[in-house]
Coordinates of C-alpha atoms in Angstrom, one line a residue:
M1 CA 94.4 125.8 94.8
G2 CA 92.7 123.5 92.3
S3 CA 88.9 123.3 92.0
C4 CA 86.9 120.4 93.3
V5 CA 85.1 118.2 90.8
D6 CA 82.1 116.0 91.6
A7 CA 82.2 112.6 90.0
F8 CA 79.3 110.3 90.1
T9 CA 79.1 106.7 88.8
H10 CA 75.7 105.1 88.3
I11 CA 75.1 101.4 87.6
V12 CA 72.0 101.2 85.5
G13 CA 69.5 98.7 86.8
G14 CA 71.5 98.0 90.0
S15 CA 72.0 94.3 90.6
H16 CA 69.7 93.4 87.7
G17 CA 71.8 95.2 85.1
W18 CA 70.7 96.7 81.8
R19 CA 67.5 94.8 81.0
V20 CA 63.8 95.3 80.4
P21 CA 62.6 97.1 83.5
E22 CA 59.4 96.6 85.5
N23 CA 58.7 100.3 85.0
V24 CA 58.0 102.1 81.8
S25 CA 61.4 104.0 81.5
F26 CA 64.4 105.3 83.4
L27 CA 65.3 108.9 83.9
I28 CA 68.3 110.6 85.5
N29 CA 67.4 114.2 86.2
G30 CA 68.5 117.3 88.1
L31 CA 72.3 116.8 88.1
N32 CA 73.0 120.5 88.1
Q33 CA 76.2 120.6 90.0
E34 CA 79.2 121.9 88.1
P35 CA 81.8 120.9 87.3
L36 CA 80.6 117.3 86.9
V37 CA 81.8 114.0 85.6
L38 CA 79.0 111.5 85.1
V39 CA 80.0 107.9 84.5
I40 CA 77.1 105.6 83.6
V41 CA 77.7 101.8 83.7
F42 CA 75.4 99.6 81.6
P43 CA 76.0 96.0 82.7
Y44 CA 74.8 93.5 80.1
R45 CA 75.9 90.4 78.2
A46 CA 76.7 90.6 74.5
G47 CA 73.9 89.1 72.5
A48 CA 71.3 89.3 75.2
N49 CA 71.3 93.1 75.1
N50 CA 73.1 96.1 73.5
L51 CA 73.2 99.8 73.9
V52 CA 72.1 102.3 71.3
A53 CA 72.9 106.1 71.7
V54 CA 70.3 108.0 69.7
K55 CA 68.6 111.4 69.2
K56 CA 65.4 112.2 71.0
A57 CA 63.2 111.4 68.0
D58 CA 64.6 107.9 67.8
Y59 CA 64.3 107.5 71.6
D60 CA 60.6 108.5 71.5
T61 CA 59.8 105.9 68.8
C62 CA 62.5 103.3 69.5
G63 CA 63.7 103.9 66.0
E64 CA 67.2 103.6 64.6
E65 CA 67.0 106.3 61.9
E66 CA 69.8 108.5 63.2
V67 CA 71.9 106.3 65.5
I68 CA 74.8 108.2 67.2
Y69 CA 76.6 105.0 68.3
M70 CA 75.8 101.4 69.0
Y71 CA 77.6 99.3 71.6
F72 CA 77.5 95.5 71.4
L73 CA 79.9 94.2 74.1
G74 CA 78.9 94.7 77.7
P75 CA 79.4 96.1 80.1
T76 CA 79.4 99.5 78.5
V77 CA 80.7 102.5 80.4
V78 CA 79.8 106.0 79.1
N79 CA 81.4 109.1 80.4
L80 CA 79.3 112.3 80.1
T81 CA 81.4 115.4 80.2
K82 CA 79.0 118.0 78.6
A83 CA 75.7 119.4 79.8
G84 CA 72.7 118.3 77.8
D85 CA 70.3 115.5 77.1
Y86 CA 71.5 111.9 76.4
Y87 CA 69.2 109.2 75.0
Y88 CA 69.9 105.4 75.1
F89 CA 67.9 102.2 74.5
D90 CA 68.4 98.5 74.0
G91 CA 68.1 97.7 70.3
I92 CA 67.6 94.0 70.6
G93 CA 64.1 92.7 69.7
K94 CA 61.3 94.7 71.3
H95 CA 63.3 95.6 74.5
C96 CA 63.0 99.4 73.8
E97 CA 59.3 99.1 73.3
A98 CA 59.1 97.2 76.6
G99 CA 60.7 100.2 78.3
Q100 CA 64.4 99.4 78.3
K101 CA 65.5 103.0 77.6
L102 CA 67.3 105.7 79.5
H103 CA 67.1 109.5 79.2
I104 CA 69.8 111.4 81.1
Q105 CA 69.7 115.2 81.7
V106 CA 73.0 116.7 82.7
G107 CA 72.6 120.3 84.1
T108 CA 74.3 123.4 83.0
K109 CA 76.1 126.3 84.9
E110 CA 74.1 129.5 85.3
G111 CA 74.7 131.6 82.2
S112 CA 76.0 128.7 80.2
S113 CA 74.8 127.9 76.7
G114 CA 74.6 124.3 77.8
S115 CA 76.9 123.1 75.0
D116 CA 80.2 124.0 76.6
P117 CA 82.4 121.1 77.7
L118 CA 83.0 121.0 81.4
P119 CA 86.2 122.9 82.4
F120 CA 88.6 120.1 83.3
N121 CA 90.7 117.3 82.0
L122 CA 89.3 113.9 83.0
E123 CA 92.7 112.3 83.4
T124 CA 93.6 114.9 86.1
F125 CA 91.0 113.1 88.2
G126 CA 92.1 109.6 87.5
I127 CA 89.5 108.9 84.8
H128 CA 91.2 107.6 81.7
T129 CA 89.2 107.6 78.5
S130 CA 89.5 104.8 76.1
L131 CA 90.5 105.0 72.4
G132 CA 86.8 104.7 71.4
P133 CA 85.4 106.6 68.4
A134 CA 85.7 110.4 68.4
L135 CA 82.1 111.6 68.2
S136 CA 81.1 115.2 67.9
P137 CA 77.9 116.8 69.3
Q138 CA 74.9 116.2 67.1
P139 CA 73.0 119.2 65.6
Q140 CA 69.6 119.8 67.1
A141 CA 66.3 120.9 65.8
E142 CA 65.2 124.4 66.8
S143 CA 62.4 122.9 68.8
E144 CA 64.8 121.1 71.1
S145 CA 65.7 123.1 74.2
K146 CA 68.9 121.2 75.2
P147 CA 71.8 119.9 73.2
Q148 CA 72.5 116.2 72.6
S149 CA 76.0 115.1 73.2
P150 CA 77.5 111.8 72.1
P151 CA 78.7 109.3 74.6
G152 CA 82.3 108.6 75.4
T153 CA 83.9 105.9 77.5
A154 CA 85.9 105.9 80.7
T155 CA 87.1 103.7 83.5
P156 CA 84.8 104.5 86.5
P157 CA 86.2 105.8 89.8
S158 CA 86.1 103.5 92.9
N159 CA 83.2 105.4 94.5
A160 CA 79.9 104.4 92.9
F161 CA 76.2 105.1 93.2
L162 CA 73.3 102.8 92.3
L163 CA 70.6 103.9 89.9
L164 CA 67.3 102.3 90.5
P165 CA 64.2 102.9 88.3
T166 CA 61.2 104.4 90.1
P167 CA 57.5 104.7 89.1
M168 CA 57.7 108.5 88.8
L169 CA 60.7 108.3 86.4
L170 CA 63.1 109.9 88.8
A171 CA 66.5 108.6 89.9
L172 CA 67.1 107.4 93.4
I173 CA 70.9 107.5 94.0
I174 CA 72.1 105.2 96.7
P175 CA 75.8 104.8 97.7
T176 CA 76.9 101.2 97.0
L177 CA 80.0 99.2 96.4
F178 CA 81.1 99.3 92.7
S179 CA 80.5 96.2 90.8
I180 CA 80.1 95.3 87.1
F181 CA 78.5 92.1 85.8
L182 CA 80.7 90.3 83.3

């Protein structure tokens, strides 16, 4: 009998979409169930916002010294299939400095090195990846405790969860109907 896979879809910013938040920053933390497919939807309009995948140093400073990938056409859907830390921000104007940034921590299996891909094929579960750029994991400095993995893209499943920012930088996941703002 096949194994069960948990798949979660989060819409960043809920009904407001990917924009400068009222809170300082967003954080998704504690997703330690394995195996896991995490699909993050960033709803935004091209020109008003963008999405920049970066390393932690750039995330901390809102810099673009070592950009992993930059997305310009919203909405952007990223599919996270490896355990580790992921860092995103909006690179338009001073949006990042105003708090439009997201740090996602995807948990690891016990005894795992944290860099292993999750043990399944996404298409088996009805998630079809696009023909986007093939990105490889970024090397990390010795001081970093978790690997950084590049984003991919995918079509989200029909069951979705809403991600709302909270003052304590934790994610509140609420079941909701799936919607993307075009």
